XYZ file of C-alpha atoms in Angstrom:
620
model
C -178.173 -21.669 69.748
C -174.452 -21.620 70.274
C -172.335 -19.437 68.110
C -168.624 -19.346 67.321
C -166.208 -18.214 69.984
C -164.241 -16.166 67.458
C -166.060 -12.911 66.798
C -164.621 -9.443 66.888
C -167.346 -6.839 67.187
C -169.705 -5.857 69.935
C -172.885 -6.361 67.907
C -172.336 -10.091 67.426
C -171.482 -10.401 71.130
C -174.809 -8.863 72.123
C -176.586 -11.236 69.736
C -174.615 -14.223 71.035
C -175.387 -13.487 74.646
C -179.036 -12.779 73.951
C -179.385 -16.020 72.031
C -177.517 -18.022 74.627
C -179.683 -16.575 77.369
C -182.750 -17.573 75.392
C -181.265 -20.958 74.611
C -180.530 -21.840 78.204
C -183.585 -20.116 79.727
C -181.043 -18.123 81.643
C -181.555 -16.544 85.044
C -180.357 -13.039 85.925
C -176.962 -13.037 87.640
C -177.030 -12.480 91.336
C -175.218 -9.530 92.831
C -172.544 -10.130 95.427
C -169.034 -9.136 96.437
C -165.974 -10.592 94.773
C -164.467 -13.410 96.773
C -160.804 -12.614 97.489
C -158.028 -14.824 96.251
C -157.573 -17.593 98.801
C -154.009 -18.530 98.132
C -150.923 -17.855 96.069
C -149.896 -20.950 94.182
C -146.562 -22.416 95.220
C -144.492 -22.466 93.522
C -135.178 -33.309 72.394
C -136.554 -30.674 70.075
C -136.588 -30.724 66.240
C -138.697 -28.849 63.698
C -139.432 -29.552 60.052
C -136.811 -27.136 58.824
C -134.112 -28.972 60.753
C -133.201 -26.079 63.057
C -132.118 -26.786 66.610
C -133.240 -24.351 69.319
C -131.153 -21.885 71.249
C -132.047 -21.237 74.880
C -135.853 -21.035 74.762
C -136.237 -19.395 78.176
C -133.725 -16.625 77.602
C -134.814 -13.149 78.750
C -135.981 -10.629 76.207
C -133.147 -9.364 74.075
C -132.214 -5.695 74.007
C -130.530 -6.139 70.638
C -133.093 -5.086 68.065
C -132.131 -4.343 64.504
C -132.718 -0.966 62.966
C -136.030 -1.871 61.359
C -137.949 -1.841 64.640
C -138.219 1.086 67.003
C -139.633 0.109 70.406
C -140.210 3.769 71.213
C -143.151 3.597 68.823
C -145.029 1.343 71.258
C -148.317 2.456 72.744
C -148.039 5.012 75.520
C -149.454 3.482 78.696
C -151.229 5.600 81.325
C -150.688 5.127 85.040
C -152.749 2.285 86.458
C -155.819 3.130 88.522
C -155.762 -0.196 90.348
C -152.131 -1.316 90.578
C -151.314 -4.730 92.010
C -150.039 -4.432 95.566
C -148.523 -7.903 95.822
C -147.699 -9.964 92.751
C -148.558 -13.643 92.494
C -145.296 -15.110 91.268
C -144.574 -17.974 88.930
C -144.051 -21.267 90.767
C -140.348 -21.858 91.295
C -138.261 -24.998 91.193
C -137.370 -27.794 88.764
C -140.342 -29.149 86.786
C -142.130 -32.280 87.878
C -141.662 -35.457 85.870
C -145.009 -35.345 84.049
C -145.842 -38.647 82.267
C -145.182 -38.741 78.537
C -148.041 -38.135 76.126
C -146.714 -39.443 72.822
C -146.634 -43.036 71.681
C -143.208 -44.626 71.127
C -143.250 -44.821 67.352
C -141.351 -47.593 65.634
C -139.737 -47.697 62.201
C -142.177 -47.362 59.314
C -141.959 -49.374 56.120
C -140.917 -47.753 52.847
C -144.503 -48.010 51.611
C -145.862 -46.358 54.748
C -143.275 -43.601 54.516
C -144.032 -42.926 50.855
C -147.756 -42.664 51.542
C -147.237 -40.429 54.558
C -144.881 -38.098 52.700
C -147.259 -37.865 49.742
C -150.015 -36.764 52.089
C -147.667 -34.374 53.866
C -146.777 -32.734 50.565
C -150.451 -32.346 49.628
C -151.178 -30.519 52.884
C -148.168 -28.257 52.427
C -149.260 -27.473 48.868
C -152.673 -26.450 50.202
C -151.070 -24.159 52.754
C -148.811 -22.566 50.119
C -151.830 -22.005 47.855
C -153.710 -20.105 50.571
C -150.614 -18.290 51.818
C -149.747 -17.050 48.342
C -153.317 -15.832 47.939
C -152.996 -13.932 51.204
C -149.655 -12.421 50.165
C -151.050 -11.317 46.811
C -154.429 -9.933 47.861
C -154.383 -9.203 51.605
C -150.775 -8.760 52.722
C -150.552 -7.304 56.270
C -154.358 -7.354 56.559
C -156.336 -9.413 59.059
C -158.105 -11.752 56.654
C -158.187 -12.676 52.990
C -161.436 -12.706 51.032
C -160.690 -15.920 49.110
C -163.232 -15.489 46.317
C -163.058 -11.850 45.273
C -159.462 -11.334 46.386
C -160.110 -8.588 48.903
C -159.496 -8.366 52.603
C -161.313 -7.809 55.892
C -160.447 -6.094 59.180
C -161.619 -8.338 61.994
C -158.970 -8.301 64.719
C -157.551 -4.814 65.088
C -156.098 -4.471 61.608
C -152.604 -5.601 62.622
C -152.353 -8.528 60.221
C -154.017 -11.371 62.126
C -153.404 -13.952 59.400
C -149.790 -12.799 59.092
C -149.033 -13.309 62.790
C -151.229 -16.397 63.130
C -149.353 -18.165 60.317
C -145.801 -17.608 61.546
C -145.153 -20.893 63.322
C -146.850 -22.891 60.549
C -144.476 -21.293 58.055
C -141.520 -22.307 60.219
C -142.817 -25.822 60.829
C -143.229 -26.388 57.071
C -139.731 -25.122 56.375
C -140.919 -22.003 54.505
C -138.151 -19.906 56.026
C -138.011 -17.226 53.330
C -141.724 -16.527 53.807
C -141.272 -16.667 57.574
C -138.593 -14.001 57.490
C -140.602 -11.844 55.092
C -143.479 -12.015 57.565
C -141.157 -10.959 60.399
C -140.156 -7.887 58.394
C -143.843 -7.014 58.021
C -144.486 -7.565 61.740
C -142.015 -4.817 62.576
C -144.517 -2.369 61.112
C -147.355 -3.313 63.484
C -148.396 -0.189 65.387
C -150.625 -0.985 68.352
C -151.563 2.670 68.724
C -153.494 2.470 65.467
C -156.042 -0.282 65.927
C -158.832 -0.127 63.369
C -161.527 -1.283 65.774
C -162.826 0.696 68.740
C -163.632 -2.385 70.798
C -161.014 -5.120 70.850
C -161.736 -8.699 71.777
C -158.999 -9.305 74.355
C -159.293 -13.091 74.083
C -158.995 -13.168 70.303
C -156.135 -10.673 70.337
C -154.347 -12.746 72.962
C -154.647 -16.150 71.294
C -153.827 -14.880 67.795
C -151.287 -12.079 68.234
C -149.635 -12.784 71.570
C -149.905 -16.532 71.052
C -148.688 -16.305 67.463
C -145.598 -14.291 68.343
C -144.673 -16.468 71.314
C -145.263 -19.696 69.389
C -143.071 -18.551 66.518
C -140.366 -17.470 68.983
C -140.389 -20.823 70.763
C -140.623 -22.987 67.651
C -137.767 -21.132 65.942
C -135.596 -21.651 69.011
C -135.393 -17.983 70.026
C -133.425 -17.056 66.906
C -135.523 -13.960 66.164
C -135.559 -11.623 69.207
C -137.993 -9.299 67.456
C -140.724 -11.900 68.028
C -140.344 -11.748 71.792
C -139.912 -7.975 71.763
C -143.136 -7.611 69.821
C -144.884 -10.150 72.059
C -143.910 -8.093 75.088
C -145.307 -4.999 73.411
C -148.602 -6.803 72.746
C -148.642 -8.166 76.303
C -148.091 -4.724 77.799
C -150.835 -3.325 75.593
C -153.341 -6.014 76.643
C -152.289 -5.739 80.282
C -154.230 -2.480 80.331
C -157.482 -4.451 80.056
C -156.790 -5.893 83.537
C -156.727 -2.443 85.195
C -160.097 -2.899 86.926
C -161.175 -2.829 90.583
C -161.012 -6.639 90.893
C -158.208 -7.100 88.303
C -160.460 -9.271 86.101
C -160.147 -8.147 82.476
C -162.471 -6.123 80.306
C -163.111 -8.667 77.556
C -164.514 -6.262 74.936
C -162.093 -3.463 75.513
C -162.270 0.210 74.519
C -158.500 0.403 74.318
C -158.361 4.041 73.263
C -160.494 5.220 76.181
C -158.275 3.179 78.498
C -155.166 4.744 77.013
C -156.629 8.170 77.792
C -157.114 7.161 81.427
C -160.831 6.343 81.460
C -162.052 4.258 84.374
C -163.087 0.722 83.456
C -164.460 -2.422 85.066
C -165.040 -6.001 84.025
C -168.429 -6.810 82.524
C -171.258 -8.338 84.513
C -172.149 -10.359 81.392
C -168.962 -11.936 80.043
C -168.273 -15.188 78.220
C -166.460 -17.891 80.166
C -164.017 -18.644 77.344
C -163.062 -15.000 76.955
C -162.260 -14.606 80.649
C -160.831 -18.036 81.377
C -158.632 -18.639 78.328
C -155.747 -16.212 78.721
C -153.542 -18.262 81.036
C -151.172 -19.976 78.612
C -150.193 -16.891 76.655
C -149.578 -14.600 79.628
C -147.835 -17.359 81.571
C -145.446 -18.074 78.706
C -144.737 -14.358 78.347
C -143.928 -14.220 82.067
C -141.580 -17.194 81.731
C -139.711 -15.729 78.779
C -139.385 -12.181 80.158
C -138.955 -13.076 83.842
C -141.760 -10.608 84.599
C -144.326 -11.999 87.041
C -146.909 -9.298 86.335
C -148.213 -11.267 83.348
C -148.650 -14.444 85.373
C -150.269 -12.488 88.190
C -152.856 -11.115 85.757
C -154.143 -14.546 84.720
C -153.574 -16.405 87.982
C -156.112 -14.108 89.636
C -158.677 -15.291 87.096
C -157.826 -18.919 87.811
C -158.207 -18.344 91.547
C -161.716 -16.976 91.007
C -162.654 -19.975 88.853
C -161.197 -22.270 91.519
C -163.189 -20.576 94.281
C -166.427 -20.685 92.300
C -166.145 -24.161 90.774
C -168.320 -25.934 93.341
C -170.680 -22.993 93.871
C -172.311 -22.964 90.447
C -175.736 -24.366 89.595
C -173.932 -27.477 88.315
C -171.024 -27.957 90.737
C -167.748 -28.804 89.062
C -168.548 -26.869 85.887
C -168.734 -23.179 85.023
C -171.643 -21.884 82.969
C -171.290 -19.976 79.723
C -172.038 -16.558 81.203
C -169.910 -15.057 83.964
C -170.417 -11.946 86.055
C -166.781 -10.896 85.842
C -167.517 -7.617 87.588
C -168.256 -9.514 90.804
C -166.396 -12.761 90.089
C -169.621 -14.782 90.254
C -171.621 -17.303 88.238
C -175.409 -17.527 88.263
C -176.103 -18.747 84.732
C -177.758 -22.129 84.182
C -176.393 -23.098 80.746
C -173.375 -25.391 80.399
C -171.410 -26.627 77.411
C -167.898 -27.435 76.241
C -168.744 -25.806 72.937
C -168.470 -22.199 71.828
C -168.157 -19.437 74.436
C -166.893 -21.900 77.081
C -164.595 -24.415 75.357
C -161.036 -23.195 75.878
C -161.528 -22.369 79.563
C -161.688 -26.141 80.112
C -159.051 -26.924 77.479
C -156.476 -24.749 79.252
C -156.635 -26.567 82.610
C -154.394 -29.565 81.750
C -152.341 -27.403 79.396
C -151.540 -24.851 82.098
C -150.477 -27.729 84.348
C -147.983 -28.778 81.675
C -146.739 -25.259 80.989
C -146.054 -24.733 84.700
C -144.135 -27.998 84.804
C -146.551 -29.539 87.294
C -145.288 -27.233 90.047
C -148.788 -26.523 91.308
C -151.620 -29.022 91.639
C -154.342 -26.407 91.254
C -154.991 -27.000 87.574
C -155.032 -30.785 87.913
C -157.516 -30.462 90.756
C -159.758 -28.142 88.752
C -159.581 -30.325 85.654
C -160.361 -33.557 87.482
C -163.277 -31.883 89.251
C -164.857 -31.182 85.857
C -164.706 -34.758 84.601
C -167.523 -36.320 86.645
C -170.191 -33.758 85.683
C -168.898 -33.612 82.104
C -169.088 -37.373 81.560
C -172.411 -37.612 83.374
C -174.204 -34.658 81.817
C -172.390 -33.278 78.756
C -171.036 -36.280 76.826
C -173.669 -38.629 75.416
C -173.604 -41.809 73.355
C -175.208 -41.284 69.977
C -177.231 -43.980 68.223
C -175.926 -44.765 64.736
C -176.612 -47.341 61.991
C -173.226 -49.036 62.416
C -173.723 -49.385 66.190
C -170.331 -47.802 66.792
C -169.448 -46.773 70.318
C -169.206 -43.037 69.770
C -169.601 -40.115 72.138
C -170.690 -36.592 71.306
C -170.279 -33.464 73.418
C -173.626 -31.743 73.997
C -174.971 -29.200 76.483
C -177.319 -28.895 79.429
C -179.265 -26.333 81.374
C -180.163 -26.528 85.024
C -183.804 -26.138 86.024
C -183.305 -24.931 89.574
C -187.018 -24.940 90.387
C -187.331 -28.609 89.482
C -183.846 -29.500 90.680
C -183.156 -31.111 87.306
C -180.351 -31.110 84.756
C -181.980 -30.932 81.327
C -179.831 -32.256 78.441
C -179.779 -30.886 74.936
C -178.257 -33.279 72.438
C -176.999 -30.486 70.257
C -173.348 -30.698 69.264
C -170.875 -28.293 67.706
C -167.789 -28.626 65.572
C -166.103 -26.507 68.263
C -166.795 -29.264 70.795
C -164.579 -31.743 68.957
C -161.517 -30.470 70.850
C -162.753 -32.519 73.834
C -161.324 -35.823 72.598
C -157.827 -34.371 72.524
C -158.273 -32.671 75.882
C -159.470 -35.850 77.614
C -156.702 -37.847 75.933
C -153.989 -35.470 77.130
C -155.483 -35.412 80.622
C -155.569 -39.216 80.691
C -151.847 -39.375 79.946
C -150.412 -36.582 82.088
C -152.624 -37.314 85.124
C -152.314 -41.113 84.821
C -156.027 -41.756 84.248
C -155.925 -44.689 81.779
C -159.679 -45.307 81.851
C -160.230 -41.807 80.440
C -158.502 -42.880 77.227
C -161.619 -44.927 76.401
C -163.713 -41.781 76.697
C -161.232 -39.835 74.585
C -161.266 -42.509 71.877
C -165.071 -42.519 71.690
C -165.149 -38.732 71.444
C -162.563 -38.699 68.638
C -164.341 -41.555 66.859
C -167.602 -39.634 67.191
C -166.182 -36.614 65.387
C -164.740 -38.822 62.652
C -168.120 -40.547 62.308
C -169.881 -37.225 61.748
C -167.367 -36.250 59.055
C -167.765 -39.595 57.319
C -171.570 -39.451 57.235
C -172.416 -36.120 55.640
C -172.866 -35.715 51.906
C -169.576 -33.813 51.587
C -167.591 -35.754 54.179
C -167.360 -32.566 56.307
C -168.861 -31.819 59.723
C -171.388 -28.970 60.047
C -171.092 -26.154 62.574
C -174.032 -27.309 64.722
C -175.993 -30.554 64.561
C -178.348 -32.674 66.651
C -177.976 -36.402 67.166
C -180.227 -39.002 68.755
C -179.097 -40.397 72.113
C -179.241 -44.106 72.757
C -182.574 -45.259 74.148
C -180.983 -47.969 76.309
C -177.609 -49.426 77.298
C -177.488 -51.733 74.274
C -177.677 -48.740 71.933
C -178.730 -50.750 68.896
C -179.807 -48.874 65.791
C -183.565 -48.362 65.622
C -184.675 -46.547 62.492
C -188.168 -45.833 63.806
C -186.706 -44.357 66.998
C -184.505 -42.092 64.881
C -187.369 -41.025 62.622
C -189.598 -40.215 65.586
C -186.845 -37.973 66.938
C -186.603 -36.241 63.554
C -190.369 -35.776 63.353
C -190.666 -34.405 66.874
C -188.032 -31.771 66.223
C -189.721 -30.236 63.191
C -192.071 -27.270 63.483
C -193.586 -27.855 60.056
C -197.362 -27.422 59.951
C -198.021 -28.253 56.300
C -201.332 -29.924 55.663
C -199.493 -32.997 54.430
C -198.365 -33.625 58.000
C -201.811 -33.748 59.506
C -202.449 -37.423 58.827
C -198.871 -38.610 59.219
C -197.503 -40.740 62.018
C -194.375 -39.474 63.771
C -192.313 -42.018 61.850
C -193.746 -40.935 58.494
C -193.286 -37.304 59.360
C -189.683 -37.973 60.331
C -189.015 -39.790 57.073
C -190.446 -36.860 55.066
C -188.324 -34.356 57.010
C -185.151 -36.461 56.731
C -185.541 -36.747 52.972
C -186.449 -33.111 52.379
C -183.841 -31.690 54.753
C -181.071 -34.044 53.631
C -180.560 -35.494 57.108
C -178.182 -38.465 57.166
C -179.230 -41.346 59.381
C -178.427 -40.567 63.016
C -178.915 -36.805 62.716
C -182.194 -35.407 64.031
C -181.500 -31.857 62.836
C -178.686 -29.669 61.492
C -179.375 -26.089 62.617
C -176.146 -24.687 61.154
C -174.892 -26.455 58.035
C -171.804 -24.331 57.393
C -168.176 -25.355 57.522
C -165.925 -22.376 58.157
C -162.558 -24.165 57.857
C -162.567 -25.151 61.524
C -159.739 -27.168 63.144
C -161.232 -28.821 66.240
C -161.896 -32.267 64.761
C -158.480 -32.672 63.143
C -156.951 -31.285 66.348
C -158.267 -34.217 68.362
C -157.532 -36.730 65.616
C -153.918 -35.476 65.579
C -153.615 -35.638 69.365
C -155.078 -39.120 69.568
C -152.826 -40.369 66.786
C -149.804 -39.065 68.669
C -151.078 -40.791 71.840
C -151.850 -44.185 70.284
C -149.786 -44.395 67.086
C -152.773 -46.025 65.353
C -152.597 -45.461 61.615
C -156.368 -45.462 61.223
C -156.354 -41.939 62.610
C -153.972 -40.820 59.859
C -156.329 -42.408 57.340
C -159.298 -40.602 58.885
C -157.359 -37.328 58.723
C -156.656 -37.904 55.040
C -160.361 -38.454 54.299
C -161.159 -35.240 56.148
C -158.457 -33.262 54.356
C -159.368 -34.429 50.869
C -163.044 -33.650 51.452
C -162.251 -30.172 52.737
C -159.910 -29.477 49.821
C -162.495 -30.689 47.313
C -165.262 -28.390 48.504
C -163.485 -25.300 49.866
C -160.650 -24.606 47.422
C -160.874 -21.461 45.292
C -158.588 -20.010 42.648
C -157.067 -17.814 45.362
C -157.133 -19.865 48.587
C -159.819 -21.790 50.532
C -163.242 -20.542 51.565
C -165.970 -21.426 54.016
C -168.979 -23.268 52.608
C -172.663 -22.778 53.383
C -174.056 -26.303 53.525
C -172.165 -29.567 54.053
C -175.276 -31.579 53.082
C -175.217 -30.278 49.496
C -173.127 -31.995 46.862
C -172.204 -28.593 45.370
C -172.287 -26.241 48.362
C -171.983 -22.492 47.718
C -168.924 -20.789 49.162
C -168.679 -17.841 51.517
C -166.023 -15.195 50.821
C -164.279 -15.741 54.155
C -161.060 -17.420 55.257
C -160.456 -16.995 58.974
C -156.849 -16.941 60.090
C -157.207 -20.228 61.935
C -157.244 -22.058 58.577
C -153.507 -21.419 58.285
C -152.757 -21.240 62.012
C -154.588 -24.376 63.137
C -156.404 -26.494 60.596
C -153.566 -26.967 58.122
C -151.001 -27.104 60.924
C -152.758 -30.110 62.456
C -153.227 -31.786 59.061
C -149.521 -31.291 58.372
C -148.385 -32.446 61.814
C -150.310 -35.723 61.724
C -148.352 -36.715 58.593
C -145.019 -35.269 59.771
C -142.335 -37.029 61.769
C -143.655 -37.475 65.338
C -140.793 -35.315 66.628
C -142.298 -32.345 64.789
C -144.537 -30.477 67.230
C -144.044 -33.189 69.854
C -146.669 -33.027 72.582
C -143.941 -33.890 75.066
C -141.985 -30.787 74.070
C -144.752 -28.270 73.438
C -148.150 -27.283 74.740
C -150.427 -25.817 72.087
C -152.697 -22.879 72.815
C -156.255 -22.795 71.503
C -154.979 -21.280 68.244
C -152.438 -24.152 67.910
C -149.434 -21.973 68.765
C -146.695 -24.112 70.383
C -145.165 -23.008 73.693
C -142.040 -24.755 74.854
C -142.704 -26.906 77.933
C -140.251 -26.975 80.862
C -138.039 -30.034 80.474
C -136.833 -32.340 83.231
C -133.039 -32.423 83.168
């Protein structure tokens, strides 16, 4: 089974990889030399608070107030494998990339009143959770939203604090924003509370959070960029390996003491391939190419290997980062792979279209993705919906074997395909994007709580007409059960399926729900937000409101909001966990879809996988 991309300890990683290897019937990676880099790539903003930006690309300021002492930063040892020739940021004026956002007209008074009422409800939810965090878990990584405690999951530097910064600014909560900045000055990277750091998670949350807050606040708070540079320099140590590919689960203290290190031969694609936006933006803001060099080398390896995998055009979940190779046979756009694909069109935008590498890589993924990963799901309303699944390659049989298992994490794909359709002028892809977004909305609308589960199985269409066939659905349900009760012995497949569907609370269209949790995830509302901004169609705001009200109804606690165990129960039990992405992503997207379209404009910002906004280069 697939498991969430956001985990912080080594034990879950071992379990994830072992399960994914089992899931995909994985082959052992082959051993071979790292292929060298083939080429060096050539080279109207408003926020909710009403602030206008200062120069967003200004170099890092040396003027730091007395509350922050940069001399307290982590001492860095000499590099064992220093870069001999830096890959530099592409130079020149940005290309005129096509606009993403719809040209919104004037709304009626009734429409405005409804939108603002919804906007206020989302903000109230954020304030409720934020106040719970301030009261019970201030400066800690995560709030325990039931008992009022806290958890250390991402180094102990206040992950929720940093992750929430740009949401605070966007919602106009400036007093809280500035209080958080005061707390950030106390972050000491030399005192991480975990031995092994997840470099990917640290990058998207801490580095991304600081850079996003700096950009969104118009560069008014130099401490944000100073602290981002400190985090970037700290993480840069994970790239000090023989092939300059990063150690993804990093013993930072051993590295600080000068221990030799190398990239893992069993690494997750998302954790290696999803660092580009954050390090590129840091390079742009500091005028220091070393950060761009670090991630561009990863992109060059992915580029070189893209058509050499067992499913050309795609990269499998598991990567041999030690040798820069892929030999795995499992493919998905869900957990452990997702953001590596997501970042391709986004890096193109962040670089101002000055290199065609990322467009080429992205477009090369689309044919195998649409052919093998996306599938049309049969449903009682006969809606044209697509779901993102997974496949494994049976090399002996020369076959691509689909698995119609979907994940909440995979719902980002509708937004990704929609953005790609706009910026790369691929209008036909908008149909695919719409069906993917509609598919995620459909799943939300058809569970007992109105909330999507973590992992679920749907029934693919049996023919091109894709008309609902209840017996076909029930057979699929019956086949998937491993029940051996005596009552099953005389049952037909249809009868067995009906018994299972009733006893396992399977809504029509679902053949199984292996993981029934909802952990406050953002991916569905992310794509609904993006597609609303692309099309301007109000039905996507209405869908977002249904999603938000359902989530609020079932996850709210006296302190904040909590994950729930089973979205098919009418009174699901809660889990004492509130990951930082609830405030960083989920509520940010819910707020933005009801805000003025100029707030978090997709033509002004590119959002990292934690929804942190980086200022895009603008054509003058």
